[in-house]
Each structure stands twice: as structure tokens, then as C-alpha cells.
Short mmCIF file of C-alpha atoms in Angstrom, two decimals:
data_model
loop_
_atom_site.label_atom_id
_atom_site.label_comp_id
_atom_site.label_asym_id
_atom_site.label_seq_id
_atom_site.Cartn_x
_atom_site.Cartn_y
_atom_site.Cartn_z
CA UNK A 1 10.46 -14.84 -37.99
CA UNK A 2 7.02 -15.63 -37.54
CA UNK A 3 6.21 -17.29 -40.69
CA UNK A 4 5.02 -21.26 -41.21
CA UNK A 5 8.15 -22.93 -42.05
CA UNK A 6 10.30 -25.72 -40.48
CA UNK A 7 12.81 -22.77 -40.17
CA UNK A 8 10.85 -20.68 -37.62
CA UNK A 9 13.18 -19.96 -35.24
CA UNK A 10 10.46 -19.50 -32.43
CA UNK A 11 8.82 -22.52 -33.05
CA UNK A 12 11.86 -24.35 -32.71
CA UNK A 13 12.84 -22.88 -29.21
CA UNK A 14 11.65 -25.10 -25.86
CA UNK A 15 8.35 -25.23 -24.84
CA UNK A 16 9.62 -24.01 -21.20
CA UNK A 17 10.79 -21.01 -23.21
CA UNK A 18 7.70 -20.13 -25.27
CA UNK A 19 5.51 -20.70 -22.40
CA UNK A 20 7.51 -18.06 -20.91
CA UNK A 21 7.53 -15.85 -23.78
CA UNK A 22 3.22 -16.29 -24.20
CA UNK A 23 3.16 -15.48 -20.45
CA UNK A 24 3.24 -11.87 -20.89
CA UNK A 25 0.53 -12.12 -23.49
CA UNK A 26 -3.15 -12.19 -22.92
CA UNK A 27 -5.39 -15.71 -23.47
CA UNK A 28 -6.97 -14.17 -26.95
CA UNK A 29 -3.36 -13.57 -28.47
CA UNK A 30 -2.00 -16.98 -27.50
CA UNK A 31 -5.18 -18.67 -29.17
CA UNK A 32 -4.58 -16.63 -32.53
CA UNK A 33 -1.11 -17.36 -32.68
CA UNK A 34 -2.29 -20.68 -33.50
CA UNK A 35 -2.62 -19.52 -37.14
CA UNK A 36 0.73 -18.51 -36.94
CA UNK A 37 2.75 -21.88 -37.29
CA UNK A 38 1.33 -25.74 -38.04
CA UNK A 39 3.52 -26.21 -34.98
CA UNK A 40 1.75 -24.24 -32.59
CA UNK A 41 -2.08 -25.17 -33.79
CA UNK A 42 -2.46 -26.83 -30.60
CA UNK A 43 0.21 -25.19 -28.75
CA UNK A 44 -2.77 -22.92 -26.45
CA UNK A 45 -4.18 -26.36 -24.95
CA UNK A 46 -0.73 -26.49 -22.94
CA UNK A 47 0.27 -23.18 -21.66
CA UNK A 48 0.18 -22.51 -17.86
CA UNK A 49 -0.57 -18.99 -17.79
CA UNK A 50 -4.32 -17.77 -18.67
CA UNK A 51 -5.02 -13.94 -18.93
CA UNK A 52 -8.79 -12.87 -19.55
CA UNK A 53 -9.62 -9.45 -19.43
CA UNK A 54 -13.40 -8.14 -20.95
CA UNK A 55 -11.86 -4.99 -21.95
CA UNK A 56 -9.07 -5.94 -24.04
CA UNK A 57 -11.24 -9.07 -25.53
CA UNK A 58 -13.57 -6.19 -26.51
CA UNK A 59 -10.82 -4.23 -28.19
CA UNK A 60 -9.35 -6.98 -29.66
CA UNK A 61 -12.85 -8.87 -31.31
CA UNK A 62 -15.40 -6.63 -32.80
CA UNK A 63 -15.56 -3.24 -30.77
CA UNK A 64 -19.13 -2.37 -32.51
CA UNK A 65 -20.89 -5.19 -30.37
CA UNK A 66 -23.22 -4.39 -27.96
CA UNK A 67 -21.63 -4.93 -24.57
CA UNK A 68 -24.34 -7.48 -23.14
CA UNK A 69 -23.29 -9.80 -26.68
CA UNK A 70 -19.53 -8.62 -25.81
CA UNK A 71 -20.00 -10.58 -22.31
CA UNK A 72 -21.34 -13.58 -23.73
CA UNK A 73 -18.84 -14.10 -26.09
CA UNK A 74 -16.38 -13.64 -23.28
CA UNK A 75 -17.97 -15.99 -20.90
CA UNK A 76 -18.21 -18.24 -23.97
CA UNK A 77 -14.26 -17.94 -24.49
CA UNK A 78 -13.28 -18.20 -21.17
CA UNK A 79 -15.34 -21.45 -20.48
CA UNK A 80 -13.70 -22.72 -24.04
CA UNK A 81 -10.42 -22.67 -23.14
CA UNK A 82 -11.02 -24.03 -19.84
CA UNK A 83 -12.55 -27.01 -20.73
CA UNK A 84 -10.76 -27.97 -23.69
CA UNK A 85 -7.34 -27.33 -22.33
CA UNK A 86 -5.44 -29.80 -21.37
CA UNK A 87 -6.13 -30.82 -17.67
CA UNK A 88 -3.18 -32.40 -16.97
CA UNK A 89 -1.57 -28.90 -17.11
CA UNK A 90 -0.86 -27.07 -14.08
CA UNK A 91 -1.77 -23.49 -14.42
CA UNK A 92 0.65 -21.31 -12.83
CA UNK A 93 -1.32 -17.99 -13.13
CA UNK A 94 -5.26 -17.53 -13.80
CA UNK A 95 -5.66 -13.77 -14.03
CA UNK A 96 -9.38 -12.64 -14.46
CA UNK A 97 -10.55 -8.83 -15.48
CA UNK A 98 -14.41 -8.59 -15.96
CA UNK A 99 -16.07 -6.17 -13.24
CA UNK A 100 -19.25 -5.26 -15.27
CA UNK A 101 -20.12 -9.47 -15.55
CA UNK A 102 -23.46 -10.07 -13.67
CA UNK A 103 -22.78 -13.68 -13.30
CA UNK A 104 -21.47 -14.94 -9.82
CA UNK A 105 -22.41 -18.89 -11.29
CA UNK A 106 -19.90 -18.47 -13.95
CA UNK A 107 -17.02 -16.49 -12.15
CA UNK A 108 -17.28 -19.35 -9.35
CA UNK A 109 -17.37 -22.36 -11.82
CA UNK A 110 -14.21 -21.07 -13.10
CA UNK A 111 -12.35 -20.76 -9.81
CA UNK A 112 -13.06 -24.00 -9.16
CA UNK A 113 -11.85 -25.53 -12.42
CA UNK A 114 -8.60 -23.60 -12.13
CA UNK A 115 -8.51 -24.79 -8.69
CA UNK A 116 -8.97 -28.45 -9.27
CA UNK A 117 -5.63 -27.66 -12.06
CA UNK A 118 -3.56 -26.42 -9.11
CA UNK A 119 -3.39 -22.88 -9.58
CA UNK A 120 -0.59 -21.16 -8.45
CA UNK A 121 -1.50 -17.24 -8.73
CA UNK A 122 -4.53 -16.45 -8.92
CA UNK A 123 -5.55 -12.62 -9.83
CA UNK A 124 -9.53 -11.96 -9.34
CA UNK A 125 -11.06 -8.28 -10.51
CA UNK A 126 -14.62 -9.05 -10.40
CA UNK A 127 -18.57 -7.96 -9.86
CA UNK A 128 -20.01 -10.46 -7.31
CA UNK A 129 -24.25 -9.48 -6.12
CA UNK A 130 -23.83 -12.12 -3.53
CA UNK A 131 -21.44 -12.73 -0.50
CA UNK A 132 -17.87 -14.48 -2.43
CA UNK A 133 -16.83 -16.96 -1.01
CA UNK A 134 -13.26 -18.97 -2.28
CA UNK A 135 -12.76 -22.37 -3.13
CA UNK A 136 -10.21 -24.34 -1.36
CA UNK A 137 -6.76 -24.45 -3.10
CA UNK A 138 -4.05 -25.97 -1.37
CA UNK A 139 -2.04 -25.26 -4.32
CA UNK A 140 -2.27 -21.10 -4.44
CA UNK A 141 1.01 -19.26 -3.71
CA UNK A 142 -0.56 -15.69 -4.60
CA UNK A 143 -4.06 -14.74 -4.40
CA UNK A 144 -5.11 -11.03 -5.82
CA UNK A 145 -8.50 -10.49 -5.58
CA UNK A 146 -10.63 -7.32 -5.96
CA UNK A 147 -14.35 -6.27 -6.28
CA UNK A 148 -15.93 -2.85 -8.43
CA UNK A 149 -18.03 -2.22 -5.61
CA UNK A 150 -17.74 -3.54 -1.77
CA UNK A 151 -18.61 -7.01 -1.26
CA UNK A 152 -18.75 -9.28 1.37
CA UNK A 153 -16.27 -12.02 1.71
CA UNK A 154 -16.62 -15.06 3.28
CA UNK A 155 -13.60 -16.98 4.28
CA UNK A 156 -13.15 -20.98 4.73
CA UNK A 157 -13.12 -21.88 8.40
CA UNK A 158 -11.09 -25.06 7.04
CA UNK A 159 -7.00 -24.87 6.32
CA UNK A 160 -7.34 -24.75 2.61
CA UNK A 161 -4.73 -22.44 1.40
CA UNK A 162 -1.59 -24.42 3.37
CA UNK A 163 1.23 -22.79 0.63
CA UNK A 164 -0.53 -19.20 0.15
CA UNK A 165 2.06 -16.75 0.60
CA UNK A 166 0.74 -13.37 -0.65
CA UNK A 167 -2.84 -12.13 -0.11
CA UNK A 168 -4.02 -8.49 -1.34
CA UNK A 169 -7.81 -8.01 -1.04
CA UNK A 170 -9.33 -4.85 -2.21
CA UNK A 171 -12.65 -3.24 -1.58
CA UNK A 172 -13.59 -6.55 1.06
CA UNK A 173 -16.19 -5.91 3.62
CA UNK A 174 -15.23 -8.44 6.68
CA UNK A 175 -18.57 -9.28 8.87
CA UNK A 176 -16.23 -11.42 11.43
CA UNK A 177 -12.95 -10.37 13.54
CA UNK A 178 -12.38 -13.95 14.37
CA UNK A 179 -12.96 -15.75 10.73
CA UNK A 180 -10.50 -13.28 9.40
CA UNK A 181 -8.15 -14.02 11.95
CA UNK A 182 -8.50 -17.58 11.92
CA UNK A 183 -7.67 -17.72 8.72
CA UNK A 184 -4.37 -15.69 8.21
CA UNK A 185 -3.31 -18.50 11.54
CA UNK A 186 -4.17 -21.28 8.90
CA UNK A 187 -1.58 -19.71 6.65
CA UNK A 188 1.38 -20.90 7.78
CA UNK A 189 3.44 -19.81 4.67
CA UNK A 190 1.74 -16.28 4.72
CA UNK A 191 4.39 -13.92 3.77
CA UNK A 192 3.02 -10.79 2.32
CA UNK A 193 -1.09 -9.36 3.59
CA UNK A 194 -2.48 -6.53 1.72
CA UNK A 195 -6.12 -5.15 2.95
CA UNK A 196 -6.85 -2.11 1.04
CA UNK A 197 -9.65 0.01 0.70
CA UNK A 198 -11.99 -2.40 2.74
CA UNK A 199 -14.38 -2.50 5.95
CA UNK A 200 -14.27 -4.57 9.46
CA UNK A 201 -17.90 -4.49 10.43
CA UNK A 202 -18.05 -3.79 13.79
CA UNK A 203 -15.08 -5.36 14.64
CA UNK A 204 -14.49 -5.58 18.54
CA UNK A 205 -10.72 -7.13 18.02
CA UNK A 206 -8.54 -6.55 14.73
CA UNK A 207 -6.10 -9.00 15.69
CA UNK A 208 -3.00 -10.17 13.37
CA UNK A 209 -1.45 -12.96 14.59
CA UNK A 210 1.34 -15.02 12.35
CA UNK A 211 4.87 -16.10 12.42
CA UNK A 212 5.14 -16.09 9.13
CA UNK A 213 4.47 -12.50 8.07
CA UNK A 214 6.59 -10.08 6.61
CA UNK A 215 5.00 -7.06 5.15
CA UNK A 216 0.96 -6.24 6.35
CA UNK A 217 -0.54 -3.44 4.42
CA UNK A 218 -4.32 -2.39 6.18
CA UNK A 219 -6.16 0.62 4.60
CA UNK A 220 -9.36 0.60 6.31
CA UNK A 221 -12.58 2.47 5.15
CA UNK A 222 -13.76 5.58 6.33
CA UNK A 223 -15.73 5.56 9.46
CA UNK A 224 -18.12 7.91 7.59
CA UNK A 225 -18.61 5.46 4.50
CA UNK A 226 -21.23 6.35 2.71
CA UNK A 227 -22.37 2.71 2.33
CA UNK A 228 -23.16 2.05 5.93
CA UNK A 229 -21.34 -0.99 6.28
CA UNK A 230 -19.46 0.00 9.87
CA UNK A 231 -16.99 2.30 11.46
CA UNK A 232 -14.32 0.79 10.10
CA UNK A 233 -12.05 0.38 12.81
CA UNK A 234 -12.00 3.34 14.61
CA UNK A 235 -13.77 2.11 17.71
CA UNK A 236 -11.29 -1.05 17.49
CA UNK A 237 -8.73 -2.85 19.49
CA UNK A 238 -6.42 -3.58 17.36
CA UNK A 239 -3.26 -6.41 18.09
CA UNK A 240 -0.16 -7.40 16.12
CA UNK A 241 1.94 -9.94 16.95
CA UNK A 242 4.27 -11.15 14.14
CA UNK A 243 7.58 -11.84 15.03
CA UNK A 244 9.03 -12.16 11.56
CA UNK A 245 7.30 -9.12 10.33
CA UNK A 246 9.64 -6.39 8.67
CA UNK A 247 6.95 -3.71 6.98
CA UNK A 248 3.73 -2.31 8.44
CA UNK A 249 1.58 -0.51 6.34
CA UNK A 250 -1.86 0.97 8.69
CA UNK A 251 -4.05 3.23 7.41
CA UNK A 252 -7.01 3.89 9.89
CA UNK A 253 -9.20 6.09 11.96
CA UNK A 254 -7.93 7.42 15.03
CA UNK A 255 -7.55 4.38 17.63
CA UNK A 256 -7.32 4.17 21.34
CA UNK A 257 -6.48 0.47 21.25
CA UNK A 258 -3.11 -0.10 18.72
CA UNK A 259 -1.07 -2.99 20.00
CA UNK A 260 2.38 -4.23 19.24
CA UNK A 261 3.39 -7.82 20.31
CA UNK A 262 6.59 -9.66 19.51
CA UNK A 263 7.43 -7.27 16.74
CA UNK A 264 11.14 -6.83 17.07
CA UNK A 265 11.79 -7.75 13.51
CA UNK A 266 9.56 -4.41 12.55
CA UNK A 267 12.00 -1.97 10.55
CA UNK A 268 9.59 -0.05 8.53
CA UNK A 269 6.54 1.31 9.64
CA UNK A 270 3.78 3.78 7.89
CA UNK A 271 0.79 4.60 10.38
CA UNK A 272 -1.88 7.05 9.04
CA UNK A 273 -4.78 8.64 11.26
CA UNK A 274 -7.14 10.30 9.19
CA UNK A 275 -9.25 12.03 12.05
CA UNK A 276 -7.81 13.45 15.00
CA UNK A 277 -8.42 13.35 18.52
CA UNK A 278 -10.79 16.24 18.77
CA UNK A 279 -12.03 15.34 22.17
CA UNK A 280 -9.20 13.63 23.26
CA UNK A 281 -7.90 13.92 27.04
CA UNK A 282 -3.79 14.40 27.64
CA UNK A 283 -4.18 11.27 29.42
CA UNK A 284 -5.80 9.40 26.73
CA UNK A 285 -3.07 10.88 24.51
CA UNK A 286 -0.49 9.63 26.63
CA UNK A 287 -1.58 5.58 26.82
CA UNK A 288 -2.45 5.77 22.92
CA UNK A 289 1.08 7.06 22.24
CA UNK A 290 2.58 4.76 24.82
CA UNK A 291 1.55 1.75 23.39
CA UNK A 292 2.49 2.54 19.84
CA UNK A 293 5.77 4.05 20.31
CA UNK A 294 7.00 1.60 22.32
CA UNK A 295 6.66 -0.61 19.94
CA UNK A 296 8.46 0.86 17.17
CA UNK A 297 11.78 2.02 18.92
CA UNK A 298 13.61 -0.52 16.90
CA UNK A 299 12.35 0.38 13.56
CA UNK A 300 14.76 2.32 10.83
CA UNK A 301 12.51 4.01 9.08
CA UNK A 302 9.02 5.74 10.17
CA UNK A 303 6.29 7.45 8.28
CA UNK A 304 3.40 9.37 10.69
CA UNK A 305 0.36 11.47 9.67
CA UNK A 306 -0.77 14.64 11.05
CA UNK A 307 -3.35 12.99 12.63
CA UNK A 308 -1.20 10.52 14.45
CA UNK A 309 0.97 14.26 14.99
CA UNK A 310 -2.75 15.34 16.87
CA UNK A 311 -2.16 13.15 19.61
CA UNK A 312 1.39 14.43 20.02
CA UNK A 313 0.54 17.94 20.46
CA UNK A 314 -2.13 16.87 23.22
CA UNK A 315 1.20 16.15 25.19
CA UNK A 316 3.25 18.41 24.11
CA UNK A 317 3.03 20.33 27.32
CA UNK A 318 5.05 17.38 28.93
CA UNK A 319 7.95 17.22 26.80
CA UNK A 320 9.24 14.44 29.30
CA UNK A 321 6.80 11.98 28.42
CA UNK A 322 8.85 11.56 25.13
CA UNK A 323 10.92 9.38 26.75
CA UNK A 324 11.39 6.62 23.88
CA UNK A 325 14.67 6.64 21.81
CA UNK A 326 14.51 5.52 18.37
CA UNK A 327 18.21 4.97 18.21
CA UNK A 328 17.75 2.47 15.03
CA UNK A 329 15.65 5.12 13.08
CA UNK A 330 17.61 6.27 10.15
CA UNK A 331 14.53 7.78 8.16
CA UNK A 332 11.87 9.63 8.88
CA UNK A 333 8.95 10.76 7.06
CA UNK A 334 6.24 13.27 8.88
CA UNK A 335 3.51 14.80 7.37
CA UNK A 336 2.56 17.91 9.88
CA UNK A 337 0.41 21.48 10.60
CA UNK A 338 3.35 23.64 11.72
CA UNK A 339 1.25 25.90 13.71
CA UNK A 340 0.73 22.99 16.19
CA UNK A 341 3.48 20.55 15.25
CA UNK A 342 6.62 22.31 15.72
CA UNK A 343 7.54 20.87 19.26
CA UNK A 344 6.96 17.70 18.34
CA UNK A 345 9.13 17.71 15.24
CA UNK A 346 12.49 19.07 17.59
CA UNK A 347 11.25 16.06 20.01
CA UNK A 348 11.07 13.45 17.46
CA UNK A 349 14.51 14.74 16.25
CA UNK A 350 15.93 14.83 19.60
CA UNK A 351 14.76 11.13 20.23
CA UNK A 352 16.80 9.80 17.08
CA UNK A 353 20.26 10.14 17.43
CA UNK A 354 21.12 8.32 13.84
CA UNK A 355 18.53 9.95 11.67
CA UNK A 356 20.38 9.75 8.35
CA UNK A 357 17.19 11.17 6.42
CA UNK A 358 13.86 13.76 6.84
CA UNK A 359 11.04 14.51 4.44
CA UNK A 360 8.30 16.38 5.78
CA UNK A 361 4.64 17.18 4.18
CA UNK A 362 3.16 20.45 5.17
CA UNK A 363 -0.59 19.78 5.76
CA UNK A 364 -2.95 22.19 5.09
CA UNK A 365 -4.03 23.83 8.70
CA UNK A 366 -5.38 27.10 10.24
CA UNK A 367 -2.39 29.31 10.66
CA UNK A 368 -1.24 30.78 13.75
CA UNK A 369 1.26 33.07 15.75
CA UNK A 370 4.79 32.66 14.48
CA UNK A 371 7.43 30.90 16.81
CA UNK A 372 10.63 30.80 16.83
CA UNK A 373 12.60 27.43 17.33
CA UNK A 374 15.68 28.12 20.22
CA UNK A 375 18.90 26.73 18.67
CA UNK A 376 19.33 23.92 20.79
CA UNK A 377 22.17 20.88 20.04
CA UNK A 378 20.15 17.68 19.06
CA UNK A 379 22.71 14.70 18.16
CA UNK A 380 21.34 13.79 14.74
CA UNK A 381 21.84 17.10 13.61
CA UNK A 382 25.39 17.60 14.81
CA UNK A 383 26.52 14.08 13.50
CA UNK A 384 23.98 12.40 11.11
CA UNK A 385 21.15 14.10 9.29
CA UNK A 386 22.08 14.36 5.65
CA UNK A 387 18.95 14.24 3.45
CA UNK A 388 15.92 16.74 4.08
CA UNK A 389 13.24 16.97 1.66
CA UNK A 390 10.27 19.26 2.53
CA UNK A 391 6.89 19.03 0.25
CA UNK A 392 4.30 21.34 0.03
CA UNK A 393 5.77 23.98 0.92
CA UNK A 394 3.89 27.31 1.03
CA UNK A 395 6.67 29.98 1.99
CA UNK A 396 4.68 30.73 5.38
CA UNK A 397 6.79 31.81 8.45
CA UNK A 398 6.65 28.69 10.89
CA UNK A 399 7.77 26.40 7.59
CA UNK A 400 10.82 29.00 7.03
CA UNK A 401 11.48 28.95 10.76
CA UNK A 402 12.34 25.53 10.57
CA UNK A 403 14.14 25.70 7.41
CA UNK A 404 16.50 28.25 8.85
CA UNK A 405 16.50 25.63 11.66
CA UNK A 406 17.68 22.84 9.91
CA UNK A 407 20.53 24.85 7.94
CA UNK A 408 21.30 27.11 10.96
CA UNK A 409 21.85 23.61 13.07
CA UNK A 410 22.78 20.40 10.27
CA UNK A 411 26.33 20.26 10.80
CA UNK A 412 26.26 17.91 8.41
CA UNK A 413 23.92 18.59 5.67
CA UNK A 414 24.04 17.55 2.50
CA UNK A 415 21.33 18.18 0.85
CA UNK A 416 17.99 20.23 1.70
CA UNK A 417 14.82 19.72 -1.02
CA UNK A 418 12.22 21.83 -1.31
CA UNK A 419 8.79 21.37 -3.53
CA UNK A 420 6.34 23.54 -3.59
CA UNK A 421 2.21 23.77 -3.55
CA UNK A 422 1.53 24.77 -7.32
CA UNK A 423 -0.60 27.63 -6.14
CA UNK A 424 2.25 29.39 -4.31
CA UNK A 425 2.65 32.95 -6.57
CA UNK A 426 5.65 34.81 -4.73
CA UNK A 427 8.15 31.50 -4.95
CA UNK A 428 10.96 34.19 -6.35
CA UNK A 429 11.06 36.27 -3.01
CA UNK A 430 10.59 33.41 -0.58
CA UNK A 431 13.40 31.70 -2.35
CA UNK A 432 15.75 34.35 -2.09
CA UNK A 433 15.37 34.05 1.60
CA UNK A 434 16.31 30.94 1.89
CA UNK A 435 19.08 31.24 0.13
CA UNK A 436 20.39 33.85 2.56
CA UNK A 437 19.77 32.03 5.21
CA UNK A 438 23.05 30.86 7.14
CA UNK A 439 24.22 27.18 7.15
CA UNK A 440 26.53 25.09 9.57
CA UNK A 441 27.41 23.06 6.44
CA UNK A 442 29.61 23.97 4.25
CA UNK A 443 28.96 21.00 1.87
CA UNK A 444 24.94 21.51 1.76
CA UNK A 445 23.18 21.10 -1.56
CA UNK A 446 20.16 23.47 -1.18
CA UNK A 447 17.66 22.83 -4.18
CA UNK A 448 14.97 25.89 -3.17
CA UNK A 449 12.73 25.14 -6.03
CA UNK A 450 12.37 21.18 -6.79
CA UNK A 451 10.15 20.41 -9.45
CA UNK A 452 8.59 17.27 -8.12
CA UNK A 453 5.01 18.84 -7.82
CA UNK A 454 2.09 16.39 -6.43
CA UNK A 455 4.05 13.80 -4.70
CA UNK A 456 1.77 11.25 -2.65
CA UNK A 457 2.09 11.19 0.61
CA UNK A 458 0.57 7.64 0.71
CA UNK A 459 3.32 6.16 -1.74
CA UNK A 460 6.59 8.32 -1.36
CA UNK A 461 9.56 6.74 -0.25
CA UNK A 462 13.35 7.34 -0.06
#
């Protein structure tokens, strides 16, 4: 099929096509395939879609080299098919994999030569020494772009990415609250905002504000980074007003300022406190959950952390300070310390009347007193509450008091999951517990020993 002739099939099919078929190829590949057939010789000067990676060029030229002659060679073949390609081509995607390349002149004359040929996706992985800053492309749809090591990132104060509609940054360190704002408001196509792994110096104000957003993913650094670059945004106020967004995705440090504006489009929601309010007042517990909460009752499905669950066992003494209904949510994902987190689980339950589904991570926590749940009637689990999944599970007695719970009170059950911590030795015995345990449901599936070991609490979804 591949050989020379006027009978190659291939080589007879539309350009459109091949392009298409090259795209999932990387840049070296499509220039040797020029051997392949007289009809492609010149076939690489036209395709759209340019893939460089250092670590596959390496594999796929002479492995032997030494790496700084490996990097030349790349930055020679990268700036070859650049500027001999055919200009006149719009490139569609420019993806670009070369973190150990010392050479922020090179990397930036690049960008700007894909940018000047109307790039439409543009995916970065790179080493930069010096503050990055991004050329203006009106023409970028998707921008992906990521650094080996933290690195400053300097955005344009100008409106210079009018059709971007995805952003993911990863491992950014942002030195100004309002230049990062600013610019997701010059957006006005912005869809889809991904901030992983990155810093907000000192940030006074995290502030989101767009009408065009959709899904925002924030994973901030750890207040205690190691590189000294701020506190992430633990000492932040932090706004979001998007009234088209549908997905939240906030990983931070324990806030006292989390605000929700003109979000009643919000229908799934992930919030992750990874310290907990060790010298937190009930009161202060009570305004941080106030203004969070209240902002998600619409949402249909909600993912909290234990330390988000810290702040709800400050109040727990006041059970009637739970007073917002989450009548939409239909699944809900908790990850908890049962010694301290029980009476907030039966509130949570009690405040969502159509919970459909429940998956629960048992964090690992000082263990205390056991305490048994009252059987009390709570409307999702007479009429609703199908699905439970329960991960991590250890066998200790506050996790089996709210198994029995759950059977003893799911009317209608359907299915209970449980998967285990690998180091658990006595699974047999606890097992046959549960089994005996008694169940409203008639029609419950109860799978006491699930194999899915090591299941992210970050990533797992139903």
C-alpha cells in the first residue's frame, strides 16, 4: 500500500484526508514519508498540524548522540520546517515537547512564526530561565502550555487572544491578581480555564469574572512550597462570577473568603481544602460555610474534602445552621475522618432529598470512641439513594456503623461498593459482618470486597 506507484491508494486519497491521517503522526514521520511516494516529496511543506517532541526525535534519529548535539539537531529541525514550509498554510495545531532546551530565544521565535501562520492550538511543554511571556494570536482557539519547573508568566494587558476558548496552564507562578483577571475578561470566547499546579503571589483578590465560562479547574500550590514563591491562596479572597459556568474544579488552602456570584448555571462542583481550620472559631466556621453553600444549592453533583468536612464539624454542635437544601443534588462524593465526620454526613444526607448516588473516601485520622448513628427517616434514603460506593475502607467500627446505616435505612438500595486499603489483613471476618448485617432492600447488590484498589480521590467520578 505504501509503495511508489501511480496505484498507491493513499496517495491518491484527498489532501483534506491525508492531512488528517498525518495529524496523528509526529513532524519527523511526516518528513520521512517523503521517501515514501514521488507524490508526497513535497507533501510536509503543506500539512497544518506540526508535532515536535525532543524525546521521540531522540528515539527516532541516532539515540547514541550526546544530548547537548541531540538539542541542536532538534532546534535545527524545528527551525527547518518552519521556515521552509509553506506560509500560506494555516497551522491548525503547533504542539511543542522540549523541557530540558536552555534556549528561551528560540522557543519564542517559534511562537511567533506559528503565530504570524494563524495557529489554532497551540500545545507548549517547555524550560523558560526568564519570565514567558506570549505573543499575541488572535487566531488561537486552544492554548496548552506547561513549564518543568515554575515560571513566571506574564500576560498581555492588550485583547490579543479574541477567539481563545480553552486555556490550561501548568506549573505558572502569577505575580498580579488583576493582569490575570484582566485577561480571562478579554476572552470573550473563553470556554474551558485550567490552572493546575501553579502559584498566585500574594494575591489579595482571586477574582474570576466571565460570561463565557463553562468549566474552571484551579489547583493552587501549597502554602508551604518549598520554592518560596507565596502562600498560594490561602490568605485570599477569592470571587466567581460566571453565569454560564457548569463545572468548578478548586483545589486550595483553607479560605475564609470563597465567593459565589451569578453562578446558577453551576451543576458540578469539586472543592478541596488541604489544611484545616486548626484555629478556627464556630463563628468563622459558620460565615466560611455560609458563603459557599449557598452558592451551590443548585448544583447536581458535589465532591468535598475532609478539610472542607473540618469546618463542618466546627458547627456541628448547631445542627440548625444546616439550613441549605440541595434539592438538585443527585451525587455526592465526600471524602471524610469518621471519628469527627459522622454528623455531618446524616446532615448532608438529610439536606438532599434526591440524592440518587454516594461514594465516600475514608481519610486517614486519629481514631476515637465508637458512636452509634440513631435510625432516623432521611428522604433520600427512603425514596432515592441507589448507588453507594465506599473507598478505603479499613473495617474500623464508626465505618461499619454507617454501613449498617445505610443498609439498615436505603429503602431503596441497589447497590453498596466497598474497596478496601491494601494493608487491611482481617478483610475475611469484617466481611462476614457485613454480610449479616440487615437491609431494608430487598433488591441491594452488596459487593463487600471490590477490587478497585488505589482509586484517586482527585480524578474519580461516577
Amino acid at each position: 500500500m505504501l509503495g511508489g506507484g501511480d496505484g498507491d491508494r493513499l496517495s491518491n486519497l484527498p489532501e483534506h484526508i491525508i492531512h488528517h491521517i498525518f495529524s496523528f503522526l509526529e513532524t519527523i514521520d511526516v518528513v520521512r514519508a517523503s521517501a515514501v511516494s514521488r507524490k508526497w516529496r513535497y507533501f510536509w511543506v503543506s500539512v497544518p498540524y506540526l508535532d515536535f517532541d525532543i524525546d521521540a526525535f531522540r528515539s527516532k534519529t541516532e539515540e547514541s548522540l550526546l544530548i547537548e548535539t541531540a538539542i541542536e539537531k532538534f532546534k535545527e529541525f524545528v527551525s527547518w520546517v518552519l521556515f521552509f514550509q509553506d506560509n500560506s498554510v494555516v497551522i491548525r495545531k503547533f504542539s511543542l515537547c522540549c523541557l530540558n532546551i536552555l534556549d528561551d530565544y528560540a522557543i519564542h521565535r517559534w511562537i511567533t512564526v506559528v503565530a504570524q501562520r494563524k495557529v489554532q492550538e497551540l500545545s507548549l511543554d517547555i524550560f523558560s530561565r526568564v519570565p514567558f511571556q506570549l505573543p499575541p494570536c488572535q487566531s488561537l482557539i486552544t492554548l496548552r502550555l506547561g513549564f518543568d519547573s515554575l515560571c513566571i508568566l506574564k500576560l498581555p494587558t492588550f485583547a490579543g487572544f479574541r477567539r481563545l476558548k480553552s486555556l490550561h496552564l501548568w506549573m505558572v507562578i502569577f505575580t498580579d491578581s488583576s493582569m490575570l483577571g484582566n485577561f480571562i475578561s478579554s476572552c470573550p470566547l473563553l470556554e474551558n480555564l485550567n490552572i493546575e499546579q501553579s502559584f498566585f503571589c500574594n494575591f489579595k483578590v482571586f477574582e474570576i469574572c466571565s460570561t463565557s465560562l463553562k468549566n474552571l479547574i484551579v489547583h493552587s500550590g501549597d502554602e508551604d512550597d518549598p520554592n518560596g514563591v507565596g502562600d498560594g491562596l490561602g490568605n485570599c479572597e477569592i470571587k466567581i462570577a460566571c453565569p454560564r459556568l457548569v463545572s468548578l474544579n478548586f483545589v486550595t488552602p483553607s479560605t475564609w473568603n470563597f465567593c459565589f456570584q451569578d453562578v446558577n448555571s453551576l451543576q458540578k462542583v469539586f472543592i478541596y481544602f488541604y489544611h484545616d481550620p486548626k484555629h478556627a472559631t464556630a463563628e468563622e466556621c459558620r460565615c466560611v460555610l455560609s458563603k459557599i453553600l449557598e452558592g451551590l444549592c443548585n448544583v447536581t453533583a458535589l465532591k468535598l474534602s475532609m478539610g472542607f468536612f473540618m469546618f463542618l464539624y466546627q458547627e456541628i454542635v448547631k445542627p440548625k445552621f444546616f439550613s441549605t437544601s440541595f434539592n438538585n443534588l443527585k451525587s455526592l462524593t465526600l471524602m471524610v475522618c469518621m471519628n469527627l465526620d459522622k454528623q455531618a454526613i446524616i446532615n448532608f444526607l438529610n439536606l438532599s432529598p434526591n440524592l440518587q448516588a454516594l461514594t465516600i473516601y475514608f481519610g486517614q485520622c486519629p481514631w476515637s470512641e465508637y458512636l452509634k448513628i440513631p435510625d432516623i427517616a432521611i428522604s433520600c434514603l427512603t425514596y432515592h439513594l441507589k448507588m453507594v460506593w465506599l473507598h478505603d475502607f479499613e473495617g474500623r467500627a464508626n465505618e461499619l456503623e454507617l454501613v449498617r446505616f445505610l443498609l439498615k435505612n436505603g429503602q431503596v438500595l441497589q447497590k453498596m461498593s466497598v474497596s478496601w486499603l491494601e494493608s487491611v489483613k482481617i478483610r475475611r471476618k469484617i466481611i462476614r459482618r457485613i454480610v449479616q448485617l440487615p437491609r431494608s432492600s430487598s433488591n441491594v447488590s452488596l459487593e463487600p470486597n471490590s477490587k478497585t484498589y488505589g482509586i484517586d480521590f482527585f480524578s474519580y467520578e461516577h
